[in-house]
């Protein structure tokens, strides 16, 4: 008798074992920034039909979501924020839904009644005029001054403010869209795009490769197109187009170099749209169509590394995607590493060395800041953003510490082995997601010997604070040259006109400006008279110069800074300037006045940050 029980027990154990083995592939890690029940039922295709209403500043229409079922769940939970939901259908029949309590960062869960065989859920909805992803520009806020403009920014969790969806990076789906707008305007998405305006104002899009919701993107405006090569081109307002094409003439060779490094480009075309200056980021890697700030159009091609960066995301991020925002470094660290490899291939080692050394400077400054604020855990590569805005994870740590970690791995195994590994990694996990723990395991099993793994100190890099002491020390002969000028000027041994600055590029100047100490307004005036920093048209140089203007109270720089703060909405420039201004009561009052004018031109991503700084 006992034996029979034993046998039954054994059979049961084997059965359970098999059951667990059976297709658990679909299970995604918990995503603390999404309400969606994607481990029960998951969206595999999204079909949008929206009208763009510039008068009311809303998008209105419907979205159809096609579902895969993993359990018998009879509810579909989606992410929404500030959306007006009018009606919901399940396979064409009206069904009940409810919106949960509103959270200021995460929004409201939308629970929809479904059956275990529901294939398509249709949601009729409208966005609110203050949808955080969307910025609506008046004609006066554009270059052409004649037509309004709209653009979206979905990363990290703002897609839910313009489309009800499963808004976590782990969920991937294909999409198609119909966008109706004014026939004087062109609509573009992170999908197949045309190159001409449609006389009926109706634009159709398809994205047949699966993407995460943070890559959903739309822009509408008076845009025109010019080709830059076989499968690349630029869209911009007509007045910006020629300059943009000139500036971005290396785009096609960047694509070709990237393919040589890590395998075929998976998205067919690579285009860039140069947006109005209020775009809150430098660039956003929307698939097939990078969104870019016009502040990279410097007139000397010195800021094109940003395009290499967004292009590199076509592999690291868009193909192999961070599973949650805690794994953000897998997107950005890999991308900075890859970006530098593209830059080295096209512009040579000395150029790449300058970028890398500047990157280390930025990383050290960020680490010091975070340490002073007691935010040590935010200096880890693997982040704990649970319950927080994923925006908090957007620091140089993910980007630069991530890159220096990969560079460390490269230096230990050699470039050839590392490249073979990376190529295979992108191939094996294309259109999938990756998390930190699985990446570390993959690295240990597919690349490193145990001795190599021990030499790298993976644990310290990924799960520990600060910069591990085995980090490579970036070297740049070009920037070493600048050290002499810095030392001479800092010690008052050289006047501005006595420094040897022949052959200085934007990056030499950035290094120079970042190395200055013992400044006062007389020395600022000396520099300004010789090098005209206040009048510079280079946004990166301008930002570093204005930081000194604030710290030295160099008032001749303030009118140009005021104009810059009003014209440019790129948060990376605004944050350090407003932060410095907020330190002294007089400057803070000045900043508040400027901000009272500037704010209406900023995207929510920027004004939410600046509101906090100026409180
Ligand atoms: N994907 C990021 C921008 C982003 C990250 C937006 C997280 C929202 C949340 C983009 O690829 C990026 O990193 N942009 C940088 C430029 C880059 C050269 C470092 C930027 O905007 O400055
Ligand atoms: Zn990036």
Coordinates of C-alpha atoms and ligand atoms in Angstrom, one line a residue:
X1 CA 0.0 0.0 0.0
X2 CA 2.7 2.4 1.1
X3 CA 4.6 1.8 -2.2
X4 CA 1.6 2.9 -4.2
X5 CA 1.4 6.1 -2.3
X6 CA 5.1 6.6 -2.9
X7 CA 4.6 6.0 -6.6
X8 CA 1.7 8.3 -6.8
X9 CA 3.7 10.9 -5.0
X10 CA 6.6 10.5 -7.4
X11 CA 4.3 10.7 -10.5
X12 CA 2.9 13.9 -9.0
X13 CA 6.4 15.4 -8.5
X14 CA 7.4 14.5 -12.0
X15 CA 4.2 16.0 -13.4
X16 CA 4.7 19.3 -11.5
X17 CA 8.3 19.4 -12.6
X18 CA 7.2 19.1 -16.3
X19 CA 4.4 21.6 -15.8
X20 CA 6.9 24.2 -14.6
X21 CA 9.3 23.4 -17.5
X22 CA 6.5 23.8 -19.9
X23 CA 6.7 27.2 -21.5
X24 CA 7.4 29.6 -18.6
X25 CA 9.2 31.7 -21.2
X26 CA 6.4 34.2 -21.2
X27 CA 6.7 35.2 -17.6
X28 CA 8.1 38.7 -17.2
X29 CA 9.6 40.1 -14.0
X30 CA 7.3 42.3 -11.8
X31 CA 7.3 45.8 -13.2
X32 CA 6.8 48.3 -10.4
X33 CA 5.9 51.1 -12.8
X34 CA 3.0 49.4 -14.5
X35 CA -0.4 48.3 -13.4
X36 CA -0.8 45.9 -16.4
X37 CA -1.5 42.2 -15.7
X38 CA 0.8 41.1 -18.6
X39 CA 1.5 37.7 -17.2
X40 CA -2.2 36.9 -17.5
X41 CA -3.0 38.5 -20.8
X42 CA -0.7 40.4 -23.1
X43 CA -1.1 42.8 -26.0
X44 CA 0.6 41.5 -29.2
X45 CA -0.7 44.2 -31.6
X46 CA -1.9 47.7 -31.3
X47 CA -4.0 49.5 -33.9
X48 CA -4.5 53.2 -33.5
X49 CA -7.0 55.5 -35.2
X50 CA -6.6 59.1 -34.0
X51 CA -7.5 62.6 -35.0
X52 CA -5.2 65.4 -34.1
X53 CA -7.1 68.4 -32.8
X54 CA -4.8 71.4 -32.5
X55 CA -7.6 73.7 -31.4
X56 CA -8.5 71.6 -28.3
X57 CA -4.9 70.2 -28.0
X58 CA -6.2 66.7 -27.8
X59 CA -5.9 63.4 -29.7
X60 CA -9.2 61.6 -30.1
X61 CA -10.2 58.3 -31.5
X62 CA -9.7 54.6 -30.7
X63 CA -7.2 51.9 -30.1
X64 CA -7.7 48.2 -30.8
X65 CA -5.6 45.8 -28.8
X66 CA -5.1 42.2 -29.9
X67 CA -4.5 39.8 -27.0
X68 CA -2.6 36.7 -26.1
X69 CA -3.9 34.8 -23.1
X70 CA -1.6 33.0 -20.7
X71 CA -4.2 32.3 -17.9
X72 CA -8.0 32.2 -17.6
X73 CA -8.1 35.8 -16.3
X74 CA -11.3 37.7 -17.1
X75 CA -9.9 41.2 -16.6
X76 CA -7.4 43.1 -18.8
X77 CA -5.6 45.8 -16.8
X78 CA -4.0 48.7 -18.7
X79 CA -2.0 51.7 -17.8
X80 CA -3.6 55.2 -18.4
X81 CA -3.0 58.7 -17.1
X82 CA -5.3 61.7 -17.6
X83 CA -7.2 59.8 -20.4
X84 CA -10.9 60.2 -21.0
X85 CA -12.3 56.7 -21.7
X86 CA -15.6 56.8 -23.5
X87 CA -16.5 53.3 -24.4
X88 CA -14.8 49.8 -24.5
X89 CA -15.7 46.8 -26.7
X90 CA -14.5 43.2 -26.4
X91 CA -14.6 41.5 -29.8
X92 CA -17.1 44.2 -31.0
X93 CA -19.5 44.0 -28.0
X94 CA -19.6 46.7 -25.4
X95 CA -18.0 45.6 -22.1
X96 CA -17.7 47.1 -18.7
X97 CA -14.6 48.9 -17.5
X98 CA -13.4 50.9 -14.5
X99 CA -10.7 53.4 -13.7
X100 CA -8.8 52.9 -10.5
X101 CA -7.5 55.5 -8.1
X102 CA -5.1 58.1 -9.6
X103 CA -1.4 58.1 -8.7
X104 CA 0.5 61.2 -9.6
X105 CA 3.3 59.4 -11.3
X106 CA 1.8 56.0 -12.4
X107 CA -1.7 57.2 -13.3
X108 CA -4.8 55.0 -13.2
X109 CA -5.2 51.3 -13.9
X110 CA -8.0 50.7 -16.5
X111 CA -9.7 47.4 -15.8
X112 CA -11.7 45.9 -18.6
X113 CA -13.9 42.9 -18.4
X114 CA -12.9 40.2 -20.9
X115 CA -13.4 36.5 -21.4
X116 CA -10.6 34.0 -21.7
X117 CA -11.2 33.9 -25.4
X118 CA -11.5 37.7 -26.1
X119 CA -9.3 38.5 -29.1
X120 CA -9.6 42.2 -29.5
X121 CA -10.4 45.0 -27.1
X122 CA -11.4 48.4 -28.6
X123 CA -11.1 51.5 -26.5
X124 CA -12.7 54.8 -27.6
X125 CA -10.9 57.6 -25.8
X126 CA -9.4 61.1 -25.9
X127 CA -6.2 62.6 -24.4
X128 CA -6.3 65.5 -22.0
X129 CA -4.7 68.9 -23.1
X130 CA -2.1 68.4 -20.4
X131 CA -1.1 64.9 -21.4
X132 CA 2.5 64.7 -20.2
X133 CA 3.9 62.9 -23.3
X134 CA 2.6 65.5 -25.7
X135 CA 3.8 69.0 -26.4
X136 CA 1.6 71.2 -28.5
X137 CA 3.4 74.2 -30.0
X138 CA 1.7 77.3 -31.3
X139 CA 2.8 78.6 -34.7
X140 CA 4.8 81.3 -32.9
X141 CA 6.8 78.6 -31.2
X142 CA 8.0 77.1 -34.5
X143 CA 10.6 78.3 -37.0
X144 CA 8.1 78.8 -39.8
X145 CA 5.6 80.7 -37.5
X146 CA 2.7 79.6 -39.7
X147 CA 1.7 76.2 -38.5
X148 CA 1.3 74.5 -35.1
X149 CA 3.4 71.6 -34.1
X150 CA 3.0 68.5 -32.0
X151 CA 5.5 65.9 -30.7
X152 CA 5.4 63.0 -28.2
X153 CA 7.9 61.7 -25.7
X154 CA 6.9 58.4 -24.3
X155 CA 10.0 57.1 -22.5
X156 CA 9.9 56.2 -19.7
X157 CA 6.2 55.9 -18.7
X158 CA 4.4 58.6 -20.6
X159 CA 3.0 56.5 -23.4
X160 CA 0.0 55.9 -21.1
X161 CA -0.8 59.6 -21.2
X162 CA -1.7 59.3 -24.9
X163 CA -2.5 55.6 -25.5
X164 CA -4.1 53.2 -23.0
X165 CA -1.6 50.3 -23.1
X166 CA 0.5 47.9 -21.1
X167 CA 3.1 50.5 -20.4
X168 CA 6.1 48.5 -19.3
X169 CA 9.2 47.8 -21.5
X170 CA 8.8 44.1 -21.1
X171 CA 5.7 43.9 -23.3
X172 CA 6.4 44.0 -27.0
X173 CA 3.9 44.3 -29.8
X174 CA 3.6 45.3 -33.4
X175 CA 1.4 48.3 -34.4
X176 CA -0.4 50.1 -37.2
X177 CA -1.9 53.6 -37.1
X178 CA -4.1 56.0 -39.0
X179 CA -3.6 59.6 -38.0
X180 CA -5.8 62.4 -39.3
X181 CA -4.6 65.9 -39.3
X182 CA -4.6 69.3 -41.1
X183 CA -3.5 68.7 -44.8
X184 CA -0.9 71.5 -44.4
X185 CA 0.9 69.3 -41.9
X186 CA 2.9 66.0 -42.1
X187 CA 2.5 63.3 -39.5
X188 CA 5.4 61.0 -38.7
X189 CA 5.6 58.0 -36.3
X190 CA 8.1 55.4 -35.1
X191 CA 7.0 53.3 -38.1
X192 CA 6.9 53.4 -41.9
X193 CA 6.9 57.0 -43.0
X194 CA 6.2 58.7 -46.2
X195 CA 8.2 61.7 -47.5
X196 CA 5.3 63.9 -48.8
X197 CA 2.3 65.6 -47.2
X198 CA -1.0 63.9 -47.9
X199 CA -3.6 66.2 -49.5
X200 CA -6.4 64.7 -47.4
X201 CA -4.3 64.9 -44.2
X202 CA -4.6 61.2 -43.5
X203 CA -1.5 59.2 -42.8
X204 CA -1.1 55.4 -42.5
X205 CA 1.7 53.7 -40.6
X206 CA 2.8 50.2 -39.9
X207 CA 5.5 48.9 -37.5
X208 CA 5.9 45.2 -38.2
X209 CA 8.7 44.6 -35.8
X210 CA 7.6 44.2 -32.1
X211 CA 8.4 47.2 -29.9
X212 CA 7.8 48.3 -26.3
X213 CA 5.3 51.1 -25.5
X214 CA 8.0 53.6 -24.6
X215 CA 9.0 53.6 -28.3
X216 CA 5.6 54.7 -29.5
X217 CA 6.0 58.1 -31.1
X218 CA 4.2 60.7 -33.1
X219 CA 5.1 64.1 -34.4
X220 CA 3.0 66.5 -36.6
X221 CA 4.1 69.7 -38.2
X222 CA 5.2 71.6 -41.2
X223 CA 7.9 69.1 -42.0
X224 CA 9.8 68.2 -45.2
X225 CA 12.2 65.4 -46.1
X226 CA 15.7 65.1 -47.6
X227 CA 17.6 61.9 -48.2
X228 CA 21.1 61.4 -46.7
X229 CA 21.8 58.0 -48.3
X230 CA 20.6 54.5 -49.2
X231 CA 18.3 54.0 -46.2
X232 CA 18.6 57.2 -44.3
X233 CA 17.2 60.7 -44.4
X234 CA 16.2 63.8 -42.4
X235 CA 12.9 65.5 -41.7
X236 CA 12.8 69.1 -40.4
X237 CA 10.9 72.3 -40.7
X238 CA 11.7 73.7 -44.2
X239 CA 14.0 76.5 -42.7
X240 CA 16.0 73.9 -40.9
X241 CA 16.3 71.2 -43.5
X242 CA 19.3 72.2 -45.5
X243 CA 21.4 72.9 -42.4
X244 CA 20.4 69.6 -40.9
X245 CA 21.3 67.6 -44.0
X246 CA 24.7 69.3 -44.0
X247 CA 25.3 68.6 -40.3
X248 CA 24.2 65.0 -40.5
X249 CA 26.1 64.0 -43.6
X250 CA 27.7 61.0 -41.7
X251 CA 24.5 59.3 -40.9
X252 CA 24.7 56.7 -43.7
X253 CA 28.2 55.8 -42.8
X254 CA 27.2 55.5 -39.2
X255 CA 24.6 52.9 -40.1
X256 CA 27.1 51.0 -42.3
X257 CA 29.7 51.1 -39.5
X258 CA 27.2 49.9 -36.9
X259 CA 26.1 47.0 -39.1
X260 CA 29.8 46.0 -39.5
X261 CA 30.2 46.0 -35.8
X262 CA 27.1 44.2 -34.5
X263 CA 25.1 42.8 -37.3
X264 CA 22.3 43.7 -39.7
X265 CA 20.1 46.8 -39.0
X266 CA 16.7 45.3 -38.2
X267 CA 14.4 48.3 -38.9
X268 CA 15.0 48.9 -42.7
X269 CA 15.1 52.7 -42.7
X270 CA 16.9 55.1 -40.3
X271 CA 15.6 58.6 -40.4
X272 CA 16.0 61.6 -38.0
X273 CA 13.4 64.3 -37.4
X274 CA 14.9 67.5 -36.2
X275 CA 12.3 69.0 -33.8
X276 CA 11.8 72.5 -32.4
X277 CA 14.2 73.5 -29.6
X278 CA 11.7 72.7 -26.8
X279 CA 12.3 69.0 -27.3
X280 CA 13.3 68.0 -23.7
X281 CA 16.0 65.5 -24.7
X282 CA 19.1 65.5 -26.9
X283 CA 17.7 62.6 -28.8
X284 CA 15.1 59.8 -28.5
X285 CA 15.6 56.5 -30.3
X286 CA 12.1 56.0 -31.6
X287 CA 12.5 53.1 -34.0
X288 CA 13.0 54.0 -37.7
X289 CA 12.8 57.7 -36.7
X290 CA 15.1 59.2 -34.1
X291 CA 13.7 62.4 -32.6
X292 CA 16.5 65.0 -32.2
X293 CA 17.0 68.4 -30.6
X294 CA 18.0 71.2 -33.1
X295 CA 20.8 72.1 -30.6
X296 CA 23.0 69.5 -32.2
X297 CA 22.8 71.4 -35.5
X298 CA 25.9 73.4 -34.4
X299 CA 27.1 74.4 -37.9
X300 CA 30.4 72.5 -37.6
X301 CA 29.2 68.8 -37.2
X302 CA 30.8 68.7 -33.8
X303 CA 27.8 67.2 -32.0
X304 CA 26.9 64.3 -34.2
X305 CA 27.9 61.7 -31.6
X306 CA 24.3 62.0 -30.5
X307 CA 23.1 60.5 -33.7
X308 CA 25.6 57.6 -33.3
X309 CA 24.0 57.2 -29.8
X310 CA 20.4 57.1 -31.0
X311 CA 21.3 54.8 -33.9
X312 CA 23.1 52.4 -31.6
X313 CA 19.9 52.0 -29.6
X314 CA 18.5 50.3 -32.7
X315 CA 20.4 47.3 -31.3
X316 CA 20.8 48.0 -27.6
X317 CA 17.4 49.0 -26.4
X318 CA 15.1 48.7 -29.4
X319 CA 16.1 45.1 -30.2
X320 CA 17.4 43.9 -26.9
X321 CA 15.3 45.8 -24.3
X322 CA 15.7 46.5 -20.6
X323 CA 13.0 44.4 -19.0
X324 CA 12.2 47.0 -16.3
X325 CA 13.5 50.5 -15.6
X326 CA 15.7 49.0 -12.9
X327 CA 17.7 47.5 -15.8
X328 CA 18.0 50.9 -17.6
X329 CA 21.8 50.6 -17.8
X330 CA 21.4 47.7 -20.2
X331 CA 19.8 50.2 -22.6
X332 CA 22.1 53.2 -22.0
X333 CA 25.4 51.7 -20.9
X334 CA 25.5 49.4 -23.9
X335 CA 24.5 52.3 -26.2
X336 CA 27.2 54.6 -25.0
X337 CA 29.8 51.9 -25.5
X338 CA 28.4 51.1 -29.0
X339 CA 28.2 54.9 -29.8
X340 CA 31.9 55.3 -29.0
X341 CA 32.8 52.3 -31.3
X342 CA 30.9 53.9 -34.2
X343 CA 32.6 57.3 -33.5
X344 CA 36.0 55.6 -33.4
X345 CA 35.3 53.9 -36.7
X346 CA 34.3 57.1 -38.5
X347 CA 36.2 59.9 -36.8
X348 CA 39.3 57.9 -35.5
X349 CA 40.7 57.0 -32.1
X350 CA 41.8 60.5 -30.9
X351 CA 38.2 61.7 -31.3
X352 CA 36.8 58.8 -29.4
X353 CA 39.4 59.3 -26.7
X354 CA 38.2 62.9 -26.2
X355 CA 34.6 61.8 -25.9
X356 CA 35.5 59.0 -23.4
X357 CA 37.6 61.3 -21.2
X358 CA 34.8 63.9 -21.1
X359 CA 32.4 61.1 -20.2
X360 CA 34.6 60.1 -17.3
X361 CA 34.6 63.7 -16.1
X362 CA 30.8 63.8 -16.2
X363 CA 30.5 60.5 -14.4
X364 CA 32.8 61.6 -11.6
X365 CA 30.9 64.8 -11.1
X366 CA 27.6 62.9 -11.0
X367 CA 28.9 60.3 -8.5
X368 CA 30.2 63.1 -6.3
X369 CA 26.8 64.8 -6.4
X370 CA 24.9 61.6 -5.6
X371 CA 27.3 60.8 -2.8
X372 CA 26.9 64.2 -1.3
X373 CA 23.1 63.9 -1.4
X374 CA 23.4 60.5 0.3
X375 CA 21.9 58.7 -2.7
X376 CA 24.5 56.0 -2.8
X377 CA 22.1 53.3 -4.1
X378 CA 21.5 55.5 -7.2
X379 CA 25.2 55.0 -8.1
X380 CA 24.6 51.2 -8.6
X381 CA 24.1 50.0 -12.2
X382 CA 21.2 47.9 -11.1
X383 CA 18.7 50.3 -9.7
X384 CA 15.9 50.1 -7.2
X385 CA 13.3 52.4 -8.6
X386 CA 10.3 50.7 -7.1
X387 CA 7.6 53.2 -6.2
X388 CA 9.7 56.0 -7.6
X389 CA 9.5 57.9 -10.9
X390 CA 11.8 56.0 -13.3
X391 CA 13.0 59.4 -14.3
X392 CA 15.1 59.3 -11.1
X393 CA 17.2 56.6 -12.7
X394 CA 18.2 58.9 -15.6
X395 CA 21.7 59.9 -14.5
X396 CA 25.2 59.5 -15.9
X397 CA 25.5 56.3 -13.8
X398 CA 23.5 54.2 -16.3
X399 CA 25.2 55.8 -19.2
X400 CA 28.8 56.3 -18.2
X401 CA 29.4 53.7 -15.4
X402 CA 27.6 51.3 -17.7
X403 CA 30.0 52.1 -20.6
X404 CA 33.1 51.9 -18.4
X405 CA 32.0 48.6 -17.1
X406 CA 31.7 47.2 -20.6
X407 CA 35.0 48.8 -21.5
X408 CA 36.5 47.0 -18.5
X409 CA 35.1 43.7 -19.8
X410 CA 36.5 44.5 -23.3
X411 CA 40.0 45.2 -21.9
X412 CA 40.0 41.9 -20.0
X413 CA 38.9 39.6 -22.8
X414 CA 40.3 41.6 -25.8
X415 CA 38.2 43.5 -28.4
X416 CA 37.9 40.5 -30.8
X417 CA 36.3 38.2 -28.3
X418 CA 34.1 40.9 -26.9
X419 CA 32.8 41.8 -30.4
X420 CA 32.0 38.2 -31.2
X421 CA 30.1 38.0 -27.9
X422 CA 28.2 41.2 -28.4
X423 CA 27.2 40.3 -32.0
X424 CA 25.9 37.0 -30.7
X425 CA 24.1 38.6 -27.8
X426 CA 22.2 41.0 -30.1
X427 CA 21.3 38.1 -32.4
X428 CA 20.2 35.8 -29.7
X429 CA 18.0 38.3 -27.8
X430 CA 16.6 40.4 -30.7
X431 CA 13.0 41.5 -30.2
X432 CA 13.3 40.2 -26.6
X433 CA 14.0 41.7 -23.2
X434 CA 16.9 41.3 -20.9
X435 CA 17.4 41.9 -17.2
X436 CA 20.5 42.5 -15.2
X437 CA 20.6 39.2 -13.5
X438 CA 20.2 37.2 -16.7
X439 CA 22.8 39.4 -18.4
X440 CA 25.4 38.7 -15.7
X441 CA 24.7 35.0 -16.0
X442 CA 24.9 35.1 -19.8
X443 CA 28.2 37.0 -19.6
X444 CA 29.7 34.5 -17.2
X445 CA 28.6 31.5 -19.2
X446 CA 29.2 32.7 -22.7
X447 CA 32.2 35.0 -22.4
X448 CA 34.3 35.0 -19.2
X449 CA 36.5 32.4 -17.6
X450 CA 36.1 32.3 -13.9
X451 CA 39.5 34.1 -13.5
X452 CA 38.4 36.8 -15.9
X453 CA 35.1 37.2 -14.1
X454 CA 37.0 37.5 -10.8
X455 CA 39.4 40.1 -12.3
X456 CA 36.5 42.3 -13.4
X457 CA 34.7 42.4 -10.0
X458 CA 31.3 42.1 -11.7
X459 CA 29.5 42.3 -8.4
X460 CA 31.1 45.6 -7.4
X461 CA 30.4 47.1 -10.9
X462 CA 26.8 46.0 -11.1
X463 CA 25.5 45.9 -7.6
X464 CA 27.9 48.2 -5.8
X465 CA 28.3 52.0 -5.3
X466 CA 30.6 54.4 -7.0
X467 CA 33.3 53.7 -9.5
X468 CA 35.2 50.4 -8.8
X469 CA 39.0 51.0 -8.5
X470 CA 39.8 48.8 -11.5
X471 CA 38.1 51.2 -13.9
X472 CA 40.2 52.1 -16.9
X473 CA 41.7 55.6 -16.8
X474 CA 40.8 57.3 -20.1
X475 CA 43.7 58.8 -21.9
X476 CA 43.6 61.5 -24.6
X477 CA 46.6 63.2 -26.0
X478 CA 44.4 65.8 -27.5
X479 CA 43.0 66.8 -24.1
X480 CA 46.4 66.5 -22.5
X481 CA 47.3 69.4 -24.7
X482 CA 44.5 71.4 -23.1
X483 CA 45.9 70.8 -19.6
X484 CA 48.7 73.3 -20.2
X485 CA 46.2 76.0 -21.1
X486 CA 44.1 75.1 -18.1
X487 CA 47.1 75.1 -15.7
X488 CA 48.5 78.4 -17.1
X489 CA 45.2 80.2 -16.9
X490 CA 44.3 78.8 -13.5
X491 CA 47.6 79.9 -12.1
X492 CA 47.4 83.3 -13.7
X493 CA 50.5 82.6 -15.7
X494 CA 48.8 82.9 -19.0
X495 CA 46.3 85.5 -20.2
X496 CA 43.5 84.3 -22.4
X497 CA 45.3 85.6 -25.5
X498 CA 48.6 83.9 -24.6
X499 CA 47.2 80.3 -24.6
X500 CA 48.0 78.1 -27.6
X501 CA 44.5 77.1 -28.7
X502 CA 45.3 76.2 -32.4
X503 CA 43.3 73.3 -33.6
X504 CA 40.8 73.4 -30.7
X505 CA 37.5 71.8 -31.5
X506 CA 34.3 71.9 -29.4
X507 CA 35.6 69.0 -27.3
X508 CA 38.8 70.8 -26.4
X509 CA 36.8 73.8 -25.4
X510 CA 34.5 71.7 -23.2
X511 CA 37.4 70.2 -21.5
X512 CA 39.0 73.6 -21.0
X513 CA 35.8 75.1 -19.6
X514 CA 35.4 72.2 -17.2
X515 CA 38.9 72.5 -15.9
X516 CA 38.8 76.1 -15.0
X517 CA 39.4 77.1 -11.3
X518 CA 40.1 80.3 -9.4
X519 CA 37.9 82.3 -11.8
X520 CA 36.7 85.8 -11.1
X521 CA 34.8 88.3 -13.3
X522 CA 38.0 89.9 -14.6
X523 CA 39.2 86.6 -15.9
X524 CA 35.8 85.8 -17.3
X525 CA 35.9 89.1 -19.2
X526 CA 39.4 88.3 -20.5
X527 CA 38.2 84.9 -21.8
X528 CA 35.0 86.4 -23.3
X529 CA 36.9 89.1 -25.1
X530 CA 39.3 86.7 -26.7
X531 CA 37.0 83.7 -27.3
X532 CA 33.5 85.2 -27.4
X533 CA 31.9 82.5 -25.3
X534 CA 28.8 84.5 -24.5
X535 CA 28.0 84.7 -28.2
X536 CA 28.8 81.0 -29.0
X537 CA 26.3 79.2 -31.2
X538 CA 27.3 75.8 -29.8
X539 CA 24.8 74.7 -27.2
X540 CA 27.2 72.5 -25.2
X541 CA 29.9 75.2 -25.0
X542 CA 27.2 77.8 -24.1
X543 CA 25.9 75.6 -21.2
X544 CA 29.3 75.2 -19.7
X545 CA 30.1 78.9 -20.1
X546 CA 26.8 80.0 -18.5
X547 CA 27.6 77.8 -15.5
X548 CA 30.7 79.9 -14.9
X549 CA 28.7 83.1 -15.6
X550 CA 26.4 82.2 -12.7
X551 CA 29.1 81.1 -10.3
X552 CA 31.2 84.2 -11.0
X553 CA 28.2 86.5 -11.3
X554 CA 29.6 87.6 -14.7
X555 CA 26.6 89.8 -15.6
X556 CA 27.6 90.4 -19.3
X557 CA 26.7 86.7 -19.9
X558 CA 23.2 86.9 -18.4
X559 CA 21.2 88.4 -21.4
X560 CA 22.4 85.6 -23.7
X561 CA 21.8 83.0 -21.0
X562 CA 18.3 84.4 -20.6
X563 CA 17.6 84.1 -24.3
X564 CA 19.1 80.5 -24.2
X565 CA 16.8 79.5 -21.3
X566 CA 13.8 80.8 -23.1
X567 CA 14.6 79.3 -26.5
X568 CA 16.0 75.9 -25.5
X569 CA 13.9 73.3 -23.5
X570 CA 16.5 70.5 -23.4
X571 CA 16.5 69.4 -19.8
X572 CA 20.2 68.4 -19.7
X573 CA 21.1 72.1 -20.2
X574 CA 18.3 73.6 -18.1
X575 CA 18.8 71.5 -14.9
X576 CA 22.4 72.6 -14.2
X577 CA 21.8 76.2 -15.0
X578 CA 18.6 76.6 -12.9
X579 CA 20.2 74.5 -10.1
X580 CA 23.1 77.0 -9.9
X581 CA 20.9 80.0 -10.2
X582 CA 18.7 78.7 -7.3
X583 CA 21.7 78.8 -4.9
X584 CA 21.9 82.6 -4.5
X585 CA 18.7 84.6 -3.7
X586 CA 19.5 87.3 -6.3
X587 CA 20.1 84.8 -9.0
X588 CA 17.0 82.8 -7.9
X589 CA 14.8 85.8 -8.3
X590 CA 16.3 86.4 -11.8
X591 CA 15.7 82.7 -12.7
X592 CA 12.1 82.9 -11.5
X593 CA 11.5 85.9 -13.8
X594 CA 13.1 84.1 -16.8
X595 CA 11.2 80.9 -16.0
X596 CA 7.9 82.8 -15.9
X597 CA 8.5 83.5 -19.5
X598 CA 10.2 80.3 -20.5
X599 CA 7.9 77.7 -18.9
X600 CA 5.1 77.9 -21.4
X601 CA 7.7 76.8 -24.0
X602 CA 8.9 73.8 -22.1
X603 CA 7.7 70.2 -22.4
X604 CA 6.4 68.6 -19.2
X605 CA 9.5 66.5 -18.7
X606 CA 11.5 69.8 -18.4
X607 CA 9.1 72.0 -16.4
X608 CA 8.3 69.2 -13.9
X609 CA 12.1 69.1 -13.1
X610 CA 12.5 72.9 -13.1
X611 CA 9.4 73.4 -10.9
X612 CA 11.1 71.3 -8.3
X613 CA 14.4 73.2 -8.5
X614 CA 12.7 76.7 -8.1
X615 CA 9.9 75.3 -5.9
Ligands
LIG1 N1 16.6 57.2 -24.5 C1 17.4 58.3 -24.1 C2 16.5 59.4 -23.6 C3 15.6 59.1 -22.5 C4 16.0 58.2 -21.5 C5 14.4 59.7 -22.4 C6 15.2 57.9 -20.4 C7 13.5 59.4 -21.3 C8 13.9 58.5 -20.3 C9 18.2 58.8 -25.3 O1 18.8 57.8 -26.0 C10 19.4 59.5 -24.7 O2 20.2 58.9 -24.0 N2 19.5 60.8 -25.0 C11 20.6 61.7 -24.5 C12 21.7 61.8 -25.6 C13 22.9 60.9 -25.5 C14 23.9 61.3 -26.5 C15 23.5 60.7 -24.1 C16 20.1 63.0 -24.3 O3 18.9 63.3 -24.5 O4 20.9 63.9 -23.8
LIG2 ZN1 20.3 56.7 -24.9

